Amino acid sequence: GQGATPPGTYTQTLTGSAIWSTTRCDAGDLLNSGTDTLTVQARVIVQKSCNITASNLTFPTVTNLNSVVNGQSNLSVQCTKNTGYTIGLNGGTSNATDPTARLMKAGPDSVRYGLYQQQGGSSPWGNTAANWLGGVGTAATQNIPVYGRVPIQPTPPPNTYQDTIIATVTY
């Protein structure tokens, strides 16, 4: 119930005292008495953490690639409050170093596509510092859109073209 607590070490020192005495019940004599003080420290360490999940990006079905095809997916990231993070998307199964030139494949044929941080194909999203997406954790799940774009290109044979991207959150 305290998920919005920023990372850190939290301590509370409690001081208490006890007054005690022992008596002999048959004679009513006070045998021993005293006061004792004790200190107890409670401590918890909240560590930084992040979790990431992704949904598939499915482009619409087309008959040709004579016009740009757009699609959208989402990543969900949940990081401890005030934890800075970056998210990188790798080059897929083709190991593309250009985030706008990944390849979806079906056998020997392929379709070129890119992944972006903003709608409209600006800000390519890759796996280097120059094209990571950054944010700050709020302790709540943050939904982050992933925009995909298939540019105009020669249309390959009909098939289902696929790629696998690995999203990495660093914090």
XYZ file of C-alpha atoms in Angstrom:
171
model
C 0.000 0.000 0.000
C 3.006 2.324 -0.019
C 4.146 1.919 -3.610
C 4.732 5.651 -4.050
C 7.698 5.679 -1.672
C 10.930 6.854 -3.334
C 14.031 4.634 -3.033
C 16.087 5.247 0.078
C 16.696 4.130 3.649
C 13.987 4.933 6.136
C 14.547 4.695 9.899
C 12.543 5.395 13.003
C 13.968 5.253 16.503
C 11.598 4.363 19.300
C 12.518 4.959 22.931
C 10.558 3.446 25.746
C 10.907 2.775 29.421
C 9.688 0.076 31.715
C 9.086 0.414 35.418
C 9.182 -2.866 37.286
C 9.044 -4.217 40.713
C 8.807 -7.567 42.403
C 7.085 -8.187 45.652
C 6.612 -11.143 47.860
C 2.912 -11.704 47.921
C 2.718 -13.362 51.377
C 4.471 -10.554 53.235
C 3.844 -7.623 50.921
C 7.547 -6.771 50.966
C 9.084 -4.886 48.046
C 12.084 -6.990 47.057
C 13.361 -5.226 43.989
C 12.326 -2.332 41.727
C 13.762 -0.200 38.990
C 13.368 1.612 35.728
C 14.947 0.523 32.499
C 15.122 2.384 29.193
C 15.520 0.751 25.813
C 15.875 1.947 22.260
C 14.578 0.063 19.234
C 15.343 1.104 15.689
C 13.069 0.123 12.806
C 14.646 0.361 9.345
C 13.571 -0.463 5.821
C 15.526 -0.014 2.603
C 13.482 0.701 -0.530
C 15.518 -0.243 -3.593
C 15.101 1.113 -7.100
C 13.208 -1.218 -9.394
C 11.499 -1.187 -12.779
C 9.332 -3.675 -14.660
C 8.453 -3.487 -18.329
C 5.857 -5.276 -20.458
C 4.957 -4.901 -24.118
C 2.053 -5.584 -26.443
C 2.491 -6.701 -30.042
C 2.502 -4.139 -32.826
C 0.324 -5.402 -35.664
C 0.241 -3.350 -38.848
C -2.989 -3.382 -40.852
C -3.301 -5.921 -43.665
C -2.400 -4.397 -47.042
C -2.273 -5.523 -50.679
C 0.711 -3.358 -51.608
C 3.265 -1.027 -50.096
C 2.628 1.916 -52.425
C 1.806 4.138 -49.442
C 3.046 4.460 -45.869
C 1.507 1.992 -43.387
C 1.304 3.049 -39.730
C 0.723 0.995 -36.591
C 0.873 1.474 -32.862
C 1.635 -0.612 -29.788
C 2.284 0.085 -26.118
C 4.960 -0.533 -23.555
C 4.074 -0.428 -19.879
C 6.768 0.508 -17.391
C 6.453 0.631 -13.628
C 9.378 2.062 -11.672
C 9.725 3.112 -8.056
C 8.888 6.755 -7.449
C 11.522 9.270 -8.635
C 13.590 6.540 -10.339
C 14.995 7.759 -13.650
C 14.964 5.237 -16.493
C 15.669 4.838 -20.193
C 14.072 2.388 -22.605
C 15.897 1.058 -25.643
C 14.502 -1.075 -28.484
C 16.993 -3.359 -30.196
C 17.414 -3.843 -33.944
C 15.234 -6.960 -34.114
C 16.192 -10.267 -35.680
C 18.007 -8.446 -38.505
C 20.190 -6.590 -35.932
C 19.426 -3.295 -37.659
C 21.605 -0.469 -36.366
C 19.285 2.135 -37.939
C 15.973 2.128 -35.985
C 14.149 3.120 -39.185
C 15.505 0.162 -41.171
C 14.428 -2.922 -39.212
C 13.206 -5.886 -41.226
C 10.108 -8.047 -40.818
C 10.785 -11.356 -42.562
C 8.943 -14.266 -44.105
C 11.469 -16.752 -45.415
C 13.939 -14.954 -47.708
C 11.596 -11.966 -48.231
C 11.394 -8.915 -45.995
C 9.544 -5.657 -45.331
C 11.463 -2.648 -44.015
C 9.938 -0.710 -41.098
C 10.859 1.665 -38.286
C 9.857 2.255 -34.680
C 9.395 5.765 -33.326
C 8.835 7.630 -30.078
C 6.326 10.024 -31.654
C 3.483 9.620 -34.064
C 4.311 10.654 -37.601
C 7.713 9.033 -37.845
C 9.855 11.548 -35.971
C 12.301 10.551 -33.216
C 13.402 7.030 -34.171
C 13.505 4.632 -31.230
C 16.569 2.466 -31.045
C 19.100 1.023 -28.664
C 21.754 3.728 -28.362
C 21.854 6.772 -26.086
C 20.990 8.998 -29.041
C 17.587 7.342 -29.500
C 16.534 5.974 -26.105
C 13.338 7.183 -24.506
C 13.748 8.487 -20.963
C 11.379 9.010 -18.070
C 10.963 9.122 -14.311
C 9.052 6.524 -12.316
C 5.884 7.473 -10.467
C 5.286 4.059 -8.805
C 2.217 3.712 -11.052
C 2.225 1.912 -14.396
C 3.080 4.320 -17.205
C 1.782 3.420 -20.685
C 4.146 4.478 -23.431
C 3.076 4.324 -27.088
C 5.361 2.761 -29.696
C 4.712 4.004 -33.224
C 5.568 1.800 -36.192
C 5.890 2.869 -39.807
C 6.348 0.843 -42.987
C 7.673 3.216 -45.679
C 6.822 3.003 -49.361
C 8.848 0.160 -50.897
C 8.545 -2.595 -53.497
C 5.782 -4.974 -52.409
C 7.106 -8.449 -51.564
C 5.111 -11.655 -52.157
C 1.957 -12.071 -50.025
C 2.788 -13.531 -46.615
C 2.837 -12.702 -42.914
C 6.006 -10.749 -42.151
C 7.301 -10.678 -38.570
C 10.126 -9.462 -36.391
C 10.968 -9.704 -32.682
C 12.149 -6.639 -30.785
C 13.660 -6.682 -27.307
C 12.790 -3.699 -25.097
C 15.285 -2.955 -22.303
C 14.631 -0.642 -19.371
C 17.735 0.694 -17.628
C 17.465 2.453 -14.255
